Amino acid sequence: MTGSRLLGTGSALPRRIVTNAELATRVDTSDEWITARTGIRQRHIAGDDETTATLATAAARAALVDAGVEASSIGLIVLATATPDNTFPATATKVQAALGCQGGVAFDVAAVCSGFLYALATADSLLKTGMARRALVIGAETFSRILDWEDRTTCVLFGDGAGAVVLEAPSGDGGGAGILGTKLHSDGDHHDLLYVDGGPSSTQTVGHVRMRGQEVFRHAVVNLSAVLKEVLEDTGFVPADLDWVVPHQANARILDATARKLGIAPEKVVVTVQDHANTSAASVPLALDVARKDGRIKAGDLVMLEAMGGGFTWGASLIRM
Ligand code: ACO
């Protein structure tokens, strides 16, 4: 059975852009090093008046406009983030209040960079049960607030932003459009390769991102190509059938290596890492929105979303637009 249908997308970015050259005035790095190793040229960094909730709300509003539906028709909000405004309540409930969605259900999911894939799968499953007719699925982050700005091995890699989609429960009249298949995975054995060294229950601090980059890189290419294959096999497609791949935007080299491993043409891969850097849970819906709004992704296209993040967590979802 085809899953929930995607009615619209939206995104939001902080006003302030920080280039590699500006970063090089603060830490011992260079535009050449960052560009060559990651493909990143700039990132957006949240100002004092911008938070995960404000970015998420702006992205959600844009998605509602794109979908042509009212906030009052949304019965479910699932928001993926590793950088909530508060330890509790869920940032999703702040978005719910800001949008004026009365009633319904709103909660956060934590799967770091794979968060949007986890949120999408959760919303799709709940919509199929009849819990709600329409959902907002949001990935939103202010990773700049958990970076160690003196650690050049991590602070150059991340940025802030939000992306959102409006999903509608399957109704049988979508003409084949909708989520065709999803696979999620987690492996808690790799906690120490990518984590935040703080939290309410351990240190009573927010903590900073810590990462063993080369090892994460190796796992990312292996896990992402495996999960893509799994979703293709389950749904009866082959890589050549894909119109677009919208990957988590961590590093241009990971995107290249994964596409090469599967024999996917590089021009079918949506790449925004140069403009946004790694926005964690926001990166997939942000890239999806960019590619829809600039006319690359069209109705009827077969699109693979994929991501991997701390935990490790990883997953992929195949959608007929
Ligand atoms: N500027 C200049 N030099 C640097 C910087 C920097 N910002 N950071 C590290 N270096 C130096 C290192 O100190 C090292 O110097 P040395 O050779 O004198 O010891 C040298 O550059 C090479 O460092 P490596 O770590 O070997 O560089 P590598 O080619 O592996 O690139 C990178 C590092 C970009 C982090 C890469 O490993 C990577 O992208 N890994 C994946 C990370 C990732 O994508 N994480 C997120 C995925 S999951 C998620 O999104 C949460």
PDB file of C-alpha atoms in Angstrom, residues 186-195 212 215-216 219 223 308-314:
ATOM      1  CA  SER A 186      20.222   2.154  14.795  1.00  0.00           C
ATOM      2  CA  ASP A 187      23.452   0.790  16.269  1.00  0.00           C
ATOM      3  CA  GLY A 188      24.246   2.045  19.764  1.00  0.00           C
ATOM      4  CA  ASP A 189      27.725   0.460  19.737  1.00  0.00           C
ATOM      5  CA  HIS A 190      29.132   3.524  17.967  1.00  0.00           C
ATOM      6  CA  HIS A 191      28.073   6.131  20.532  1.00  0.00           C
ATOM      7  CA  ASP A 192      31.636   7.378  21.063  1.00  0.00           C
ATOM      8  CA  LEU A 193      32.308   8.182  17.408  1.00  0.00           C
ATOM      9  CA  LEU A 194      29.731  11.006  17.335  1.00  0.00           C
ATOM     10  CA  TYR A 195      28.049  12.423  20.440  1.00  0.00           C
ATOM     11  CA  ARG A 212      35.914  11.020  15.198  1.00  0.00           C
ATOM     12  CA  GLU A 215      35.565   6.771  11.289  1.00  0.00           C
ATOM     13  CA  VAL A 216      32.154   8.431  10.892  1.00  0.00           C
ATOM     14  CA  HIS A 219      30.554   4.071   8.432  1.00  0.00           C
ATOM     15  CA  ASN A 223      25.560   2.227   5.934  1.00  0.00           C
ATOM     16  CA  MET A 308      22.920   8.960   8.814  1.00  0.00           C
ATOM     17  CA  GLY A 309      23.710  10.469  12.180  1.00  0.00           C
ATOM     18  CA  GLY A 310      24.875  10.038  15.762  1.00  0.00           C
ATOM     19  CA  GLY A 311      23.847   6.893  17.596  1.00  0.00           C
ATOM     20  CA  PHE A 312      24.541   5.651  14.955  1.00  0.00           C
ATOM     21  CA  THR A 313      21.156   6.016  13.319  1.00  0.00           C
ATOM     22  CA  TRP A 314      20.468   5.812   9.594  1.00  0.00           C
TER      23      TRP A 314
END
